XYZ file of N, CA and C in Angstrom:
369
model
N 15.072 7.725 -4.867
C 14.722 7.631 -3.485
C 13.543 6.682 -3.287
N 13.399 6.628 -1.759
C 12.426 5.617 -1.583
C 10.482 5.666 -2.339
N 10.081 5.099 -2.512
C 8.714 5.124 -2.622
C 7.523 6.522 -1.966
N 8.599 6.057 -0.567
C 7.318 6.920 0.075
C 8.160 7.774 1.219
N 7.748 8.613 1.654
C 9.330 9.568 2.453
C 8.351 9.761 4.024
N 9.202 9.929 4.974
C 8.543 10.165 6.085
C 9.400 11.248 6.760
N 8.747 11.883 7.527
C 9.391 12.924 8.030
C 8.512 13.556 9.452
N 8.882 14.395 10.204
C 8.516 14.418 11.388
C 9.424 13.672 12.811
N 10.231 13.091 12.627
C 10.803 12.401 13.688
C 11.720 13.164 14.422
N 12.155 12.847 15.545
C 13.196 14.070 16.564
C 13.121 13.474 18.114
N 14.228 14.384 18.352
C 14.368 13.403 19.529
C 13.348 14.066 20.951
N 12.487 14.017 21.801
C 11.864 14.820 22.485
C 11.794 14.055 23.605
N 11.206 14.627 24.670
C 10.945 14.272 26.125
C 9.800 13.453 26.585
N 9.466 12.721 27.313
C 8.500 11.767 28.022
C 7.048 12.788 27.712
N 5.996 12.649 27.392
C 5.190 13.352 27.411
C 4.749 14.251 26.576
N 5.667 14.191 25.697
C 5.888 15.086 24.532
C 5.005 14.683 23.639
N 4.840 15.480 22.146
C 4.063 15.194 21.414
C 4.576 15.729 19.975
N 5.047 14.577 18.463
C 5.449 14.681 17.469
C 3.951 14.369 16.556
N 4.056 14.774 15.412
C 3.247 14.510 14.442
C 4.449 14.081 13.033
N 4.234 12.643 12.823
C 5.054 12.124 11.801
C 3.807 12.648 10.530
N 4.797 12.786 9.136
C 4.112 12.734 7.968
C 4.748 11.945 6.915
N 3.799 11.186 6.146
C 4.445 10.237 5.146
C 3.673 10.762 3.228
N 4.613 11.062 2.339
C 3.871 11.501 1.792
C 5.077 10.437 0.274
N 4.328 10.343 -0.723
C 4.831 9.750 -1.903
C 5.800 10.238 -2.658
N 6.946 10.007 -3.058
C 8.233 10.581 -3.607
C 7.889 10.246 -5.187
N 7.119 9.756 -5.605
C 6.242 9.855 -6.827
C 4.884 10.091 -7.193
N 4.178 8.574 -7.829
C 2.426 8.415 -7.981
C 2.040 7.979 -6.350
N 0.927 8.443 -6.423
C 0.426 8.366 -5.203
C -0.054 6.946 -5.063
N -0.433 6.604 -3.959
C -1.183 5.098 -3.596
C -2.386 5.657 -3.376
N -3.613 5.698 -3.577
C -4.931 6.071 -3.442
C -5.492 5.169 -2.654
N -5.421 4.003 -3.543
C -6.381 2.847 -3.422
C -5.598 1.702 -2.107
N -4.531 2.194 -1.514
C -4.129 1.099 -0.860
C -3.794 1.625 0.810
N -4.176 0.681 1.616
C -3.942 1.028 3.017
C -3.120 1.384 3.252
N -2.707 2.527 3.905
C -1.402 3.106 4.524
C -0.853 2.615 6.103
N 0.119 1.989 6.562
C 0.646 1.911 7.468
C 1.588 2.591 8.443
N 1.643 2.640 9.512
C 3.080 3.215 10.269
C 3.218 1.796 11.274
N 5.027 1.370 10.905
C 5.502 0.529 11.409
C 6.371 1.121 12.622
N 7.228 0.582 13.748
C 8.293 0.610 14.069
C 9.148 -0.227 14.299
N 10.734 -0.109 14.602
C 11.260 -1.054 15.180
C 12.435 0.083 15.880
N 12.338 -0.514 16.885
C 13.654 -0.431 18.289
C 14.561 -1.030 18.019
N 15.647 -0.469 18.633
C 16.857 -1.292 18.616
C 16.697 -2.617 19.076
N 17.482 -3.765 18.536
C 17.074 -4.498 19.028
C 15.618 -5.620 19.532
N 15.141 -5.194 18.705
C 13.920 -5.802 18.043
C 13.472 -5.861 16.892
N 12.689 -6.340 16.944
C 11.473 -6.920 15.909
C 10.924 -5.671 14.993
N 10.712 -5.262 13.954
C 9.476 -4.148 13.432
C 8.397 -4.381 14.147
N 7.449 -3.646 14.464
C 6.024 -4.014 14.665
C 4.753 -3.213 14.612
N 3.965 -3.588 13.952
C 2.807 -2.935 13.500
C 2.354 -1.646 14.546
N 2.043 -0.698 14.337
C 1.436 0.931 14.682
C 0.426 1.084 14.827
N 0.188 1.145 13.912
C -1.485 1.934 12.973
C -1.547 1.840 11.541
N -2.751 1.520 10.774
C -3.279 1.745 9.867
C -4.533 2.326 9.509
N -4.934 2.659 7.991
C -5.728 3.714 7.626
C -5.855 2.879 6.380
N -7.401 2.825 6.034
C -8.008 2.293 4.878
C -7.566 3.375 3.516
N -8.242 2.646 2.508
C -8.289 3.909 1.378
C -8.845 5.056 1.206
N -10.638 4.731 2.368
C -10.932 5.822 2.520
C -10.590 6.898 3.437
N -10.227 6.204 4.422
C -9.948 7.275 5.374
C -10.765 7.170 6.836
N -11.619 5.500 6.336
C -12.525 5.449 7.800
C -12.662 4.146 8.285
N -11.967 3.682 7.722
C -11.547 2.189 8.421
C -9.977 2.309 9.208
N -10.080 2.115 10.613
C -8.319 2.660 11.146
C -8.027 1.247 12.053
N -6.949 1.112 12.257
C -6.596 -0.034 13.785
C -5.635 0.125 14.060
N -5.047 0.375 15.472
C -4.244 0.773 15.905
C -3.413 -0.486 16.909
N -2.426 -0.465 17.039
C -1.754 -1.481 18.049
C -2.206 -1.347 19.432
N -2.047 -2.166 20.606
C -2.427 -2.013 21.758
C -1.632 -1.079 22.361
N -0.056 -1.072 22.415
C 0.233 -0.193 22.879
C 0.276 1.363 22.630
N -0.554 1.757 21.718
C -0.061 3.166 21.139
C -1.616 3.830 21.345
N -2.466 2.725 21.103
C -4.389 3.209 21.225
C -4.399 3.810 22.658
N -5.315 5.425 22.223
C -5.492 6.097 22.653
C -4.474 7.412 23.176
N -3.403 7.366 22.396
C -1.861 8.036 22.582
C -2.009 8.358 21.107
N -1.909 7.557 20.139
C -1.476 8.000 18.485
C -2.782 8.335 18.143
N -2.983 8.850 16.966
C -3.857 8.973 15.793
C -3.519 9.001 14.399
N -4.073 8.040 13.779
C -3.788 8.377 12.573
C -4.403 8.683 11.735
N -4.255 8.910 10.180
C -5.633 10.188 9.577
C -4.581 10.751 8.267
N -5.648 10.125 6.936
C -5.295 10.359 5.545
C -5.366 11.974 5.055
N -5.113 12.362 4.282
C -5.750 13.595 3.087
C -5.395 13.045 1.766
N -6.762 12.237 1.698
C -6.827 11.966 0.305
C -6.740 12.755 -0.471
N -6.711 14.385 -0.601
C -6.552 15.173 -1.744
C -4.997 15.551 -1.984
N -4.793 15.409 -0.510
C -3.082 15.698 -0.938
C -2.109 14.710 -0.598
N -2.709 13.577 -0.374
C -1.876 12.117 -0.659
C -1.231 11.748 0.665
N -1.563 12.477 1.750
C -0.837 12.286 3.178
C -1.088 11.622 3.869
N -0.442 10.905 4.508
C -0.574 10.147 5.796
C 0.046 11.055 7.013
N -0.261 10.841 7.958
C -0.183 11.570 9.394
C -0.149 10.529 10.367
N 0.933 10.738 11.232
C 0.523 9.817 12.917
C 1.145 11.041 13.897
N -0.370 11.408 14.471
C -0.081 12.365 15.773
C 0.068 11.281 16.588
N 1.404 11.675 17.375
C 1.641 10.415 18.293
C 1.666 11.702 19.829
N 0.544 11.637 20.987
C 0.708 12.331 22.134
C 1.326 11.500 22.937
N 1.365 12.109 24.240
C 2.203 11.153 25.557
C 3.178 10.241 25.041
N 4.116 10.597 24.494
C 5.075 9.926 24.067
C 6.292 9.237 25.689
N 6.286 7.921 25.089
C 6.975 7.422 26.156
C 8.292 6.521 25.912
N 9.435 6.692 26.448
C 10.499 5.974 26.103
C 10.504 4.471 25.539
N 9.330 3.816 25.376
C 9.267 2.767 24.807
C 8.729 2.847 23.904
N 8.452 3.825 23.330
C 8.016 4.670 21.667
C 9.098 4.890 20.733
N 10.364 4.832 21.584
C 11.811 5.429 20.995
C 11.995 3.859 19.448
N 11.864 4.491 18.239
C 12.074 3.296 17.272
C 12.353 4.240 16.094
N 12.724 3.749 15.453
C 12.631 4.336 13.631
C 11.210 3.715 13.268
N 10.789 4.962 12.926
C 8.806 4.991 12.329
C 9.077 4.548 10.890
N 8.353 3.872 9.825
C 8.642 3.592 8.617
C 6.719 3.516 8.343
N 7.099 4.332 7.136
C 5.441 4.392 6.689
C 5.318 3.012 5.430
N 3.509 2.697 5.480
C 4.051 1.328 4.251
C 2.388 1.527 3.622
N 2.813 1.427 2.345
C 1.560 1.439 1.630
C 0.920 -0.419 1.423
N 0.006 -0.926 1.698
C -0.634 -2.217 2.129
C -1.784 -2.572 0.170
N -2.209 -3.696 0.198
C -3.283 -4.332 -0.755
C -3.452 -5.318 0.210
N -4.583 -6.182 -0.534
C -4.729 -7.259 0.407
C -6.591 -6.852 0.570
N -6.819 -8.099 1.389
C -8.270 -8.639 1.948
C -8.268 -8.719 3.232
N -9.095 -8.025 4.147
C -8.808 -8.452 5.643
C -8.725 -7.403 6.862
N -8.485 -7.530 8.033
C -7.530 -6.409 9.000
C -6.663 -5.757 8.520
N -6.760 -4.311 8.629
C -5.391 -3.674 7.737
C -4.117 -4.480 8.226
N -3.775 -4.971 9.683
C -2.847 -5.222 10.093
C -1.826 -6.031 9.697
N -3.496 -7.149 8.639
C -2.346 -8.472 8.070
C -2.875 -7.981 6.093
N -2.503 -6.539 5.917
C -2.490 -6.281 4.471
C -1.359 -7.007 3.897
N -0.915 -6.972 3.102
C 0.490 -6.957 2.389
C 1.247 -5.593 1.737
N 1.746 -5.117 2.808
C 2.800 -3.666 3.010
C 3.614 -4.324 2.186
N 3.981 -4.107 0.982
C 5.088 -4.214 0.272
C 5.853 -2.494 -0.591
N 5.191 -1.764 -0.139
C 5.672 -0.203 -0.718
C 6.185 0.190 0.759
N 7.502 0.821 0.936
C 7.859 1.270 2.117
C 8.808 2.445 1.660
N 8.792 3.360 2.947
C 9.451 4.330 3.179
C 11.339 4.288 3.964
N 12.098 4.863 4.055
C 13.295 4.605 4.603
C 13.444 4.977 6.130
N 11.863 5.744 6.712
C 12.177 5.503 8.090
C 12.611 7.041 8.493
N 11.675 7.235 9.693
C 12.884 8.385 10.596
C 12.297 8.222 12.246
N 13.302 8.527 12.963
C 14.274 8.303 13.654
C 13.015 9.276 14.851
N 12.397 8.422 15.739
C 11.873 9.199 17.013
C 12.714 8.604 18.254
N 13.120 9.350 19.227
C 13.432 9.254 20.267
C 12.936 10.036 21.504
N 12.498 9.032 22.520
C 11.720 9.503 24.024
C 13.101 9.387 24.557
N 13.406 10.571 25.192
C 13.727 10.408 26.893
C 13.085 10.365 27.714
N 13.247 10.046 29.084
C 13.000 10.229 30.380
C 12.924 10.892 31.107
């Protein structure tokens, strides 16, 4: 199976509120930035949120800041995105990505990825 597994996704209502979790299907990534991607039908993937190694460096996309949060447990290897006020243009397959690199988490190099699950907003 994949690298890294995600889970939490479902289909819910405008306003609603999911908490995705991404956790390692083997060795853990410690040392490397964790990501949450999406992509919609019909589009592009596009960057979420990220989370440093420690746990206190974060950046979030424009559209999701102040709606998502995201937030490590370095002891038990987790990644988390509480996503509140969920809104039909949230509706994407979430894919978690472990990052290296120099820089904005945003432009790390995510090359460890997860297979994705499946959020859907209605209206």
């Amino acid at each position: 199976q994949a690298p890294l597994i995600e889970s939490g996704g479902g289909l819910v209502r405008a306003g609603d509120s999911l908490r995705l979790s991404c956790a390692p299907s083997g060795r853990p990534f410690p040392s490397y930035a964790m990501g949450w991607f999406r992509q919609a039908p019909g589009k592009e993937r596009e960057f979420v949120a990220a989370v440093g190694w420690s746990g206190i460096k974060i950046e979030y996309a424009d559209s999701v800041e102040g709606r998502f949060t995201i937030s490590r447990d370095i002891a038990n290897n987790t990644v988390t995105l509480q996503m509140d006020g969920l809104m039909p243009e949230d509706t994407a397959v979430y894919y978690c990505a472990a990052g290296s690199g120099l820089g904005p988490l945003v432009a790390r190099k995510y090359e460890i990825w997860g297979q994705g699950t499946q959020v859907t907003v209605s209206s």
